[in-house]
Coordinates of C-alpha atoms and ligand atoms in Angstrom, one line a residue:
X517 CA 1.5 20.0 6.0
X518 CA 0.9 17.3 8.6
X519 CA 3.5 14.5 8.5
X520 CA 1.8 11.1 7.8
X521 CA 3.0 8.5 10.3
X522 CA 3.7 4.7 10.0
X523 CA 1.7 2.0 11.8
X524 CA 3.8 0.1 14.4
X525 CA 2.3 -2.3 16.9
X526 CA -1.2 -0.8 16.5
X527 CA 0.0 2.8 16.9
X528 CA 0.6 5.7 14.5
X529 CA 4.2 6.7 15.0
X530 CA 6.7 9.1 13.5
X531 CA 10.4 8.4 13.1
X532 CA 12.4 9.0 16.3
X533 CA 14.8 11.4 14.6
X534 CA 11.9 13.4 13.0
X535 CA 13.1 12.6 9.4
X536 CA 10.5 13.1 6.7
X537 CA 10.1 12.5 3.0
X538 CA 8.1 14.5 0.5
X539 CA 5.7 12.7 -1.8
X540 CA 5.0 14.0 -5.3
X541 CA 2.4 13.7 -8.0
X542 CA 4.2 12.5 -11.2
X543 CA 1.7 14.3 -13.4
X544 CA 2.9 17.7 -12.3
X545 CA 5.7 17.1 -9.8
X546 CA 3.8 19.0 -7.1
X547 CA 4.1 17.9 -3.5
X548 CA 1.2 15.7 -2.4
X549 CA 2.1 14.8 1.2
X550 CA 4.9 14.6 3.7
X551 CA 5.5 11.2 5.3
X552 CA 7.7 10.1 8.2
X553 CA 10.9 8.4 7.1
X554 CA 11.8 5.5 9.3
X555 CA 15.2 3.8 9.4
X556 CA 16.9 0.8 11.0
X557 CA 15.7 1.7 14.5
X558 CA 12.0 1.9 13.6
X559 CA 12.3 -1.3 11.6
X560 CA 13.9 -3.1 14.5
X561 CA 11.1 -1.8 16.7
X562 CA 8.5 -3.3 14.3
X563 CA 10.4 -6.6 14.1
X564 CA 10.5 -6.9 17.9
X565 CA 6.8 -6.3 18.1
X566 CA 6.1 -8.7 15.3
X567 CA 8.2 -11.3 17.0
X568 CA 6.3 -10.9 20.2
X569 CA 3.0 -10.9 18.4
X570 CA 3.9 -14.1 16.6
X571 CA 5.5 -15.9 19.6
X572 CA 2.9 -14.9 22.2
X573 CA 0.1 -13.0 20.5
X574 CA -3.3 -14.2 19.4
X575 CA -2.9 -13.9 15.6
X576 CA -1.1 -17.1 14.8
X577 CA -3.1 -19.1 17.4
X578 CA -6.4 -17.8 16.1
X579 CA -8.5 -20.3 14.2
X580 CA -8.5 -19.8 10.5
X581 CA -12.2 -18.9 10.2
X582 CA -11.7 -16.1 12.8
X583 CA -8.6 -14.8 10.9
X584 CA -10.7 -15.0 7.7
X585 CA -13.3 -12.8 9.4
X586 CA -10.8 -10.0 9.8
X587 CA -9.7 -10.3 6.1
X588 CA -13.3 -10.2 4.9
X589 CA -14.0 -7.1 7.1
X590 CA -10.9 -5.4 5.6
X591 CA -12.0 -6.3 2.0
X592 CA -15.4 -4.7 2.8
X593 CA -13.7 -1.6 4.0
X594 CA -11.5 -1.4 0.9
X595 CA -14.6 -1.7 -1.2
X596 CA -16.4 1.0 0.7
X597 CA -13.4 3.3 0.2
X598 CA -12.7 2.2 -3.4
X599 CA -13.2 5.6 -5.1
X600 CA -11.0 7.5 -2.7
X601 CA -8.3 4.9 -2.8
X602 CA -8.3 4.8 -6.6
X603 CA -7.9 8.6 -6.7
X604 CA -5.0 8.6 -4.2
X605 CA -3.3 5.8 -6.2
X606 CA -3.6 7.8 -9.4
X607 CA -2.3 11.0 -7.8
X608 CA 0.7 9.2 -6.3
X609 CA 1.6 6.7 -9.0
X610 CA 0.4 8.6 -12.1
X611 CA -1.6 5.6 -13.5
X612 CA -4.9 6.5 -15.2
X613 CA -7.9 6.3 -12.9
X614 CA -9.5 3.4 -14.8
X615 CA -6.4 1.3 -14.1
X616 CA -6.3 2.4 -10.4
X617 CA -9.9 1.3 -10.1
X618 CA -9.0 -2.1 -11.4
X619 CA -6.2 -2.3 -8.9
X620 CA -8.5 -1.5 -6.0
X621 CA -11.1 -4.1 -7.1
X622 CA -8.3 -6.7 -7.5
X623 CA -6.9 -5.9 -4.0
X624 CA -10.4 -6.3 -2.5
X625 CA -10.7 -9.7 -4.3
X626 CA -7.3 -10.8 -3.1
X627 CA -8.2 -10.3 0.6
X628 CA -11.5 -12.2 0.0
X629 CA -9.8 -15.0 -2.0
X630 CA -7.3 -15.7 0.8
X631 CA -9.9 -15.3 3.5
X632 CA -11.8 -18.1 1.8
X633 CA -8.8 -20.2 0.9
X634 CA -7.4 -20.5 4.4
X635 CA -10.5 -22.2 5.7
X636 CA -10.2 -25.0 3.1
X637 CA -8.4 -28.3 3.6
X638 CA -4.7 -27.7 4.1
X639 CA -3.0 -30.8 5.6
X640 CA -2.5 -34.4 4.4
X641 CA -2.6 -37.8 6.0
X642 CA -0.4 -40.8 4.9
X643 CA -0.7 -44.5 5.2
X644 CA 2.9 -45.5 5.8
X645 CA 4.5 -48.9 5.9
X646 CA 4.6 -49.1 9.7
X647 CA 1.2 -50.4 10.8
X648 CA 1.3 -48.6 14.2
X649 CA 2.2 -45.1 12.9
X650 CA -0.4 -42.6 11.8
X651 CA 1.4 -40.0 9.7
X652 CA 0.1 -36.6 8.9
X653 CA 1.1 -33.2 7.7
X654 CA -0.1 -29.9 9.2
X655 CA 0.6 -26.5 7.8
X656 CA 1.7 -23.7 10.1
X657 CA 2.6 -20.0 9.6
X658 CA 6.2 -19.2 8.8
X659 CA 6.5 -16.5 11.4
X660 CA 7.5 -12.9 11.1
X661 CA 7.4 -11.8 7.4
X662 CA 9.1 -8.8 5.9
X663 CA 7.3 -7.6 2.8
X664 CA 9.0 -5.1 0.5
X665 CA 7.0 -3.7 -2.5
X666 CA 7.7 -1.4 -5.5
X667 CA 6.0 1.7 -6.7
X668 CA 4.1 0.6 -9.8
X669 CA 1.2 -1.2 -8.1
X670 CA 1.4 0.2 -4.6
X671 CA -2.0 -0.9 -3.2
X672 CA -2.2 -4.1 -5.2
X673 CA 1.3 -5.3 -4.3
X674 CA 0.4 -4.6 -0.6
X675 CA -2.6 -6.8 -1.0
X676 CA -0.7 -9.6 -2.8
X677 CA 1.7 -9.6 0.2
X678 CA -0.6 -9.0 3.2
X679 CA -3.6 -11.1 2.2
X680 CA -1.9 -14.6 2.0
X681 CA 0.6 -13.7 4.8
X682 CA -2.1 -12.7 7.3
X683 CA -4.5 -15.4 6.2
X684 CA -1.8 -18.0 7.0
X685 CA -1.3 -16.5 10.5
X686 CA 2.0 -14.7 10.0
X687 CA 2.8 -11.4 11.5
X688 CA 3.6 -9.1 8.6
X689 CA 5.7 -6.0 8.2
X690 CA 5.1 -4.1 5.0
X691 CA 7.5 -1.6 3.5
X692 CA 6.2 0.3 0.5
X693 CA 8.4 2.0 -2.0
X694 CA 9.8 5.4 -1.0
X695 CA 7.8 7.3 -3.7
X696 CA 4.4 5.7 -3.3
X697 CA 3.4 5.1 0.4
X698 CA 0.0 6.9 0.3
X699 CA -2.4 4.0 -0.5
X700 CA -0.5 1.8 1.9
X701 CA -1.1 4.4 4.7
X702 CA -4.8 4.4 3.8
X703 CA -4.9 0.6 3.8
X704 CA -3.4 0.5 7.3
X705 CA -6.1 3.0 8.5
X706 CA -8.6 0.3 7.3
X707 CA -6.5 -2.4 9.0
X708 CA -6.8 -0.4 12.2
X709 CA -10.5 0.0 11.7
X710 CA -11.0 -3.7 11.1
X711 CA -9.4 -4.3 14.5
X712 CA -6.5 -6.6 13.7
X713 CA -4.5 -7.4 16.9
X714 CA -1.4 -5.2 17.5
X715 CA 1.7 -6.5 15.7
X716 CA -0.2 -8.7 13.3
X717 CA 0.2 -6.2 10.5
X718 CA 2.7 -3.2 10.6
X719 CA 3.7 -0.5 8.2
X720 CA 7.3 0.7 8.1
X721 CA 8.0 3.8 6.0
X722 CA 11.6 4.3 4.9
X723 CA 14.2 3.8 2.3
X724 CA 15.2 0.4 0.8
X725 CA 18.8 0.7 1.9
X726 CA 17.9 1.3 5.6
X727 CA 14.4 0.0 6.5
X728 CA 14.2 -2.5 3.6
X729 CA 17.7 -3.8 4.2
X730 CA 17.0 -4.1 8.0
X731 CA 14.1 -6.4 7.2
X732 CA 16.0 -8.5 4.8
X733 CA 19.0 -8.9 7.1
X734 CA 17.3 -9.3 10.5
X735 CA 17.9 -12.6 12.4
X736 CA 14.3 -12.3 13.8
X737 CA 12.5 -12.2 10.4
X738 CA 11.6 -15.6 9.2
X739 CA 10.6 -14.8 5.6
X740 CA 11.2 -12.0 3.2
X741 CA 8.8 -11.5 0.3
X742 CA 10.0 -9.0 -2.3
X743 CA 8.7 -7.4 -5.5
X744 CA 11.0 -5.1 -7.3
X745 CA 14.1 -4.9 -9.6
X746 CA 16.4 -7.9 -10.1
X747 CA 19.4 -6.1 -8.9
X748 CA 17.6 -5.3 -5.6
X749 CA 16.4 -8.9 -5.4
X750 CA 20.0 -10.1 -5.6
X751 CA 20.9 -7.8 -2.6
X752 CA 17.9 -9.0 -0.6
X753 CA 18.7 -12.6 -1.3
X754 CA 22.3 -12.1 -0.1
X755 CA 21.1 -10.2 3.1
X756 CA 18.7 -13.0 3.9
X757 CA 21.3 -15.7 4.1
X758 CA 22.2 -14.8 7.8
X759 CA 19.4 -16.9 9.2
X760 CA 18.5 -18.8 6.0
X761 CA 15.2 -16.9 5.6
X762 CA 12.6 -18.2 3.3
X763 CA 12.8 -15.9 0.3
X764 CA 10.2 -15.2 -2.5
X765 CA 11.2 -12.8 -5.2
X766 CA 9.0 -11.3 -7.9
X767 CA 11.5 -9.5 -10.1
X768 CA 11.8 -7.8 -13.5
X769 CA 11.1 -9.0 -17.0
X770 CA 11.6 -8.4 -20.8
X771 CA 8.6 -10.3 -21.9
X772 CA 7.9 -11.3 -25.5
X773 CA 4.5 -10.8 -27.2
X774 CA 4.6 -13.1 -30.3
X775 CA 2.3 -12.3 -33.2
X776 CA 1.9 -14.9 -36.0
X777 CA 0.6 -13.9 -39.4
X778 CA -2.5 -16.0 -38.9
X779 CA -3.6 -14.1 -35.8
X780 CA -6.7 -12.0 -35.8
X781 CA -5.0 -8.8 -37.0
X782 CA -7.1 -6.2 -35.1
X783 CA -7.1 -8.3 -31.8
X784 CA -3.3 -8.8 -32.0
X785 CA -2.8 -5.1 -32.8
X786 CA -4.7 -3.8 -29.8
X787 CA -3.2 -6.3 -27.4
X788 CA 0.4 -5.6 -28.6
X789 CA -0.3 -1.9 -27.6
X790 CA -2.0 -2.9 -24.4
X791 CA 1.0 -5.3 -23.5
X792 CA 3.5 -2.4 -23.5
X793 CA 1.6 0.8 -23.0
X794 CA -0.8 -0.2 -20.2
X795 CA 0.6 1.2 -16.9
X796 CA 2.9 3.4 -19.2
X797 CA 5.1 0.3 -19.5
X798 CA 6.0 0.4 -15.8
X799 CA 4.7 -3.1 -15.5
X800 CA 6.9 -6.1 -14.6
X801 CA 5.1 -8.3 -17.1
X802 CA 5.0 -5.7 -19.9
X803 CA 5.2 -7.1 -23.4
X804 CA 8.2 -5.0 -24.1
X805 CA 9.4 -7.1 -27.1
X806 CA 7.0 -7.5 -30.0
X807 CA 8.2 -10.7 -31.8
X808 CA 6.4 -10.2 -35.2
X809 CA 5.9 -12.5 -38.2
X810 CA 7.8 -10.9 -41.1
X811 CA 4.9 -11.8 -43.4
X812 CA 2.7 -9.1 -41.8
X813 CA 5.4 -6.8 -40.5
X814 CA 4.9 -3.8 -42.9
X815 CA 1.1 -3.6 -42.5
X816 CA 1.1 -4.4 -38.8
X817 CA 3.8 -1.9 -37.9
X818 CA 2.2 0.9 -40.0
X819 CA -1.1 0.4 -38.1
X820 CA 0.7 0.0 -34.7
X821 CA 2.7 3.2 -35.1
X822 CA -0.4 5.2 -36.1
X823 CA -2.6 3.8 -33.3
X824 CA 0.2 4.2 -30.7
X825 CA 0.8 7.8 -31.7
X826 CA -2.9 8.4 -31.0
X827 CA -2.8 7.2 -27.4
X828 CA -4.0 10.1 -25.2
X829 CA -1.2 10.8 -22.7
X830 CA -1.9 13.0 -19.7
X831 CA -2.9 13.4 -16.0
X832 CA -4.4 10.1 -14.8
X833 CA -7.3 11.9 -13.2
X834 CA -8.5 13.3 -16.6
X835 CA -11.1 10.8 -17.8
X836 CA -9.7 11.1 -21.4
X837 CA -6.2 10.0 -20.3
X838 CA -5.1 6.5 -21.6
X839 CA -1.5 6.6 -20.5
X840 CA 0.0 8.5 -17.6
X841 CA 3.4 9.9 -16.6
X842 CA 6.5 8.0 -15.4
X843 CA 7.0 7.8 -11.6
X844 CA 9.8 10.4 -11.1
X845 CA 11.9 12.8 -13.2
X846 CA 14.9 10.5 -12.5
X847 CA 13.1 7.5 -13.9
X848 CA 11.9 9.5 -16.9
X849 CA 15.6 10.4 -17.6
X850 CA 16.6 6.8 -17.3
X851 CA 14.0 5.8 -19.9
X852 CA 15.0 8.6 -22.2
X853 CA 18.6 7.3 -21.8
X854 CA 17.5 3.9 -23.1
X855 CA 15.8 5.7 -26.1
X856 CA 19.1 7.5 -26.8
X857 CA 21.0 4.2 -26.5
X858 CA 18.5 2.5 -29.0
X859 CA 19.2 5.2 -31.5
X860 CA 22.9 5.2 -31.0
X861 CA 23.0 1.4 -31.5
X862 CA 21.3 1.8 -34.8
X863 CA 17.6 1.0 -34.1
X864 CA 14.9 3.4 -35.5
X865 CA 11.8 4.8 -33.9
X866 CA 8.5 4.6 -35.9
X867 CA 6.6 6.3 -33.2
X868 CA 7.5 8.5 -30.2
X869 CA 11.0 8.5 -28.9
X870 CA 10.8 11.8 -27.0
X871 CA 9.5 13.5 -23.9
X872 CA 6.1 15.2 -24.1
X873 CA 6.1 18.8 -23.0
X874 CA 3.1 20.4 -24.7
X875 CA 1.1 22.7 -22.3
X876 CA 0.5 21.1 -18.9
X877 CA 2.5 18.0 -19.8
X878 CA 5.7 20.1 -19.4
X879 CA 5.4 19.9 -15.6
X880 CA 5.1 16.1 -15.5
X881 CA 7.2 13.1 -16.4
X882 CA 5.6 12.2 -19.7
X883 CA 7.2 10.2 -22.5
X884 CA 5.4 9.5 -25.9
X885 CA 4.6 5.8 -26.6
X886 CA 7.8 4.7 -28.4
X887 CA 8.4 1.9 -30.9
X888 CA 11.8 0.8 -32.1
X889 CA 12.3 -1.3 -35.3
X890 CA 15.5 -2.5 -36.9
X891 CA 16.6 -3.9 -33.6
X892 CA 19.3 -6.5 -33.1
X893 CA 19.2 -9.1 -30.2
X894 CA 22.4 -7.7 -28.6
X895 CA 21.0 -4.1 -28.3
X896 CA 20.4 -2.7 -24.8
X897 CA 16.8 -1.9 -25.7
X898 CA 16.2 -5.5 -26.5
X899 CA 18.1 -7.0 -23.5
X900 CA 17.4 -4.7 -20.6
X901 CA 14.2 -4.0 -18.7
X902 CA 13.4 -0.3 -19.5
X903 CA 10.2 -0.1 -17.4
X904 CA 8.7 2.6 -19.5
X905 CA 6.6 3.0 -22.7
X906 CA 9.2 1.7 -25.1
X907 CA 8.6 -1.3 -27.4
X908 CA 11.4 -3.2 -29.3
X909 CA 10.2 -5.0 -32.4
X910 CA 12.0 -8.2 -33.5
X911 CA 11.0 -10.0 -36.7
X912 CA 10.9 -13.8 -37.3
X913 CA 10.5 -16.0 -40.3
X914 CA 9.6 -19.4 -38.7
X915 CA 8.0 -20.7 -35.5
X916 CA 11.4 -21.9 -34.3
X917 CA 12.9 -18.5 -34.8
X918 CA 10.0 -16.9 -32.9
X919 CA 10.6 -19.2 -29.9
X920 CA 14.3 -18.8 -30.0
X921 CA 14.1 -14.9 -30.0
X922 CA 11.5 -15.0 -27.3
X923 CA 13.6 -17.2 -25.0
X924 CA 16.8 -15.2 -25.7
X925 CA 16.7 -13.2 -22.4
X926 CA 17.9 -13.6 -18.8
X927 CA 14.3 -13.0 -17.7
X928 CA 11.3 -15.4 -17.8
X929 CA 8.3 -13.6 -16.3
X930 CA 5.6 -13.5 -18.9
X931 CA 4.9 -14.2 -22.6
X932 CA 1.9 -13.8 -25.0
X933 CA 1.2 -15.6 -28.3
X934 CA -1.3 -14.5 -30.9
X935 CA -2.4 -17.0 -33.5
X936 CA -5.6 -18.5 -34.8
X937 CA -4.0 -22.0 -34.8
X938 CA -4.6 -23.2 -31.2
X939 CA -2.3 -26.2 -31.6
X940 CA 0.5 -23.9 -32.7
X941 CA -0.3 -21.5 -29.9
X942 CA -0.1 -24.2 -27.2
X943 CA 3.0 -25.7 -28.8
X944 CA 4.8 -22.4 -28.7
X945 CA 3.6 -21.5 -25.1
X946 CA 5.0 -24.8 -23.9
X947 CA 8.4 -24.0 -25.3
X948 CA 8.6 -20.6 -23.7
X949 CA 10.6 -20.3 -20.5
X950 CA 8.2 -18.0 -18.6
X951 CA 6.0 -18.4 -15.6
X952 CA 2.9 -16.5 -16.9
X953 CA 1.7 -17.1 -20.4
X954 CA -1.2 -16.0 -22.5
X955 CA -2.8 -17.2 -25.7
X956 CA -4.6 -14.5 -27.7
X957 CA -4.7 -12.2 -24.8
X958 CA -2.1 -10.3 -22.7
X959 CA -2.0 -9.1 -19.1
X960 CA -5.1 -10.7 -17.5
X961 CA -4.1 -11.6 -13.9
X962 CA -6.2 -13.6 -11.5
X963 CA -6.1 -14.0 -7.7
X964 CA -6.7 -17.7 -8.3
X965 CA -3.6 -18.3 -10.5
X966 CA 0.1 -18.4 -9.6
X967 CA 2.2 -15.4 -10.5
X968 CA 6.0 -15.5 -10.8
X969 CA 8.9 -16.0 -13.1
X970 CA 11.4 -18.4 -14.5
X971 CA 15.1 -17.6 -14.7
X972 CA 16.2 -14.2 -13.2
X973 CA 12.5 -13.0 -12.9
X974 CA 12.3 -14.5 -9.5
X975 CA 11.8 -17.3 -7.0
X976 CA 8.5 -18.8 -5.9
X977 CA 5.0 -17.8 -6.8
X978 CA 2.4 -15.4 -5.4
X979 CA -1.4 -15.7 -5.7
X980 CA -3.5 -18.8 -5.9
X981 CA -2.8 -21.8 -3.6
X982 CA 0.9 -21.5 -4.5
X983 CA 0.8 -18.0 -2.9
X984 CA -0.6 -19.3 0.4
X985 CA 1.9 -22.2 0.3
X986 CA 4.7 -19.6 0.3
X987 CA 3.6 -18.3 3.7
X988 CA 3.2 -21.8 5.3
X989 CA 5.7 -24.2 6.9
X990 CA 5.1 -27.9 6.5
X991 CA 5.2 -30.1 9.6
X992 CA 5.3 -33.8 9.6
X993 CA 3.6 -35.5 12.6
X994 CA 4.0 -39.2 13.3
X995 CA 1.8 -40.7 16.0
X996 CA 2.5 -44.1 17.5
X997 CA -0.9 -45.8 17.9
X998 CA 0.5 -48.7 20.0
X999 CA 3.6 -47.5 22.0
X1000 CA 5.8 -50.5 22.9
X1001 CA 9.5 -50.9 23.8
X1002 CA 11.8 -50.6 20.8
X1003 CA 14.3 -53.2 22.0
X1004 CA 17.2 -51.5 20.1
X1005 CA 19.6 -51.0 23.0
X1006 CA 20.2 -54.0 25.3
X1007 CA 21.3 -51.6 28.1
X1008 CA 17.9 -49.9 28.1
X1009 CA 16.6 -53.2 29.7
Ligands
LIG604 P1 13.3 -1.5 -6.6 O1 13.9 -2.8 -6.6 O2 14.2 -0.3 -6.7 O3 12.5 -1.3 -5.2 C1 11.5 -2.1 -4.7 C2 11.5 -2.1 -3.2 O4 12.7 -2.5 -2.7 C3 11.3 -0.6 -2.6 O5 10.4 -0.7 -1.5 C4 12.6 -0.3 -2.2 O6 12.6 0.7 -1.1 C5 13.2 -1.6 -1.7 N1 14.6 -1.7 -1.7 C6 15.5 -1.0 -2.5 N2 16.8 -1.4 -2.2 C7 16.7 -2.3 -1.2 C8 17.7 -3.0 -0.4 N3 19.0 -2.9 -0.6 N4 17.2 -3.8 0.6 C9 15.9 -4.0 0.8 N5 14.9 -3.3 0.1 C10 15.3 -2.5 -0.9 O7 12.2 -1.6 -7.6 P2 11.3 -0.4 -8.1 O8 12.1 0.5 -8.9 O9 10.5 0.2 -7.0 O10 10.2 -1.2 -9.0 C11 10.5 -1.6 -10.3 C12 10.9 -3.0 -10.4 O11 10.0 -3.9 -9.8 C13 11.0 -3.5 -11.8 O12 12.2 -4.1 -12.1 C14 9.9 -4.4 -12.0 O13 10.0 -5.4 -13.0 C15 9.7 -5.0 -10.7 N6 8.4 -5.5 -10.4 C16 8.2 -6.9 -10.5 C17 6.9 -7.4 -10.3 C18 6.7 -8.9 -10.3 O14 5.6 -9.4 -9.9 N7 7.6 -9.7 -10.8 C19 5.8 -6.6 -10.0 C20 6.1 -5.2 -10.0 C21 7.3 -4.7 -10.2

């Protein structure tokens, strides 16, 4: 099998020491590809080229409409290759094909959105108290940006990072997760085809502790943008202190989905399932805690358990599949460990709670959709991000209790509320300490709207105008319209 290379300074290159990594399909754990495995050396090489490309190269100096042209071209190429990209994403990440298709369309939209946005007004002018000063603000690219992404949305996360970073004129170095580099490699083939100048966008393949850490710690990287676990985010933040890098972090969550008794029963039921079981629960904003009104608990949970048990789990390429496998056998074991912990702490499953091994499923990393009831707020399954298809149900008797349970977490990424009383819905949403909130829906995400968390779910926002802002410096310019002696120092004459 030919080793797939990384993309450094406009060239396809393999790691100097010949190191490689095998890439697997989580539906059957068969090998899909062999990729080169870069380390500190290759990352330093990429950083040096990005530095030169930023300090001397054409990309940051290029006018915004011209840069936008490259992004539009890339978006067209992604669209042209959408079917192939979606299939590769499904094979590598396990997610059902219909989800992978959404991701590819979203990634296309993300490049188009930022191509358009960067040509819109960006600066400001001020009328200040000094009558001879014209004050203004211009926005400039931050510089060399290291972008480190996780395995759950490999192509989409690459787009969320590269689109605003490149649109703003930065030179970007992307490092995908170790397990899911395949769509990033395809994306960089399209970047090469679109003709981006060398060093504007580079792809480093390697582990987090070597290549990722080198990006975070480098004195020549001006900004680090990271999506991944909170523990890794903490390490990256610490590594970034050397040169006081700009840092944006999109981290984990334990997001609540609150269902009031007056909600449309059928709508709330399906969204409660979608909130946790879409993406097999490997979603940072997953609604992994169902905060449910006691008044409807019996009926709601009976239906929820029955419908969740009916979810078709299987290979993502099978059109019947509604939920795929977990990313690796090790991650599956971690999720099974949480299920075990839930039971030993006294919670009870009303659905799932085990690995699926019937027929072809035995070869993959499949876990049945799992729902825990009789939970207590201090249990691990209520407090920690599981990142799998495991839902913890918490019951409430009043609006205040619902809010208090929902906010009782170190995280603050997302939250959903279901009620037919829109006043109550908005009242509750405003009390929730979370960056992304939904009323009578769950999970819709838009390139136009900011994405990011409160508390330990991160720092900064991606997407929307906020996402571009995070890749721009702000420069104040003051122009003296009538230069004259200041008369401050007598010795100056
Ligand atoms: P992870 O933190 O283990 O890895 C993410 C990336 O960081 C990978 O590319 C990895 O190689 C790299 N990395 C690991 N250690 C590093 C280090 N010491 N220095 C630099 N880079 C390092 O996360 P994961 O397991 O791949 O992804 C799952 C996590 O991502 C979950 O916690 C999830 O909530 C989070 N996530 C958050 C969002 C969001 O928008 N908030 C989106 C998707 C995923």
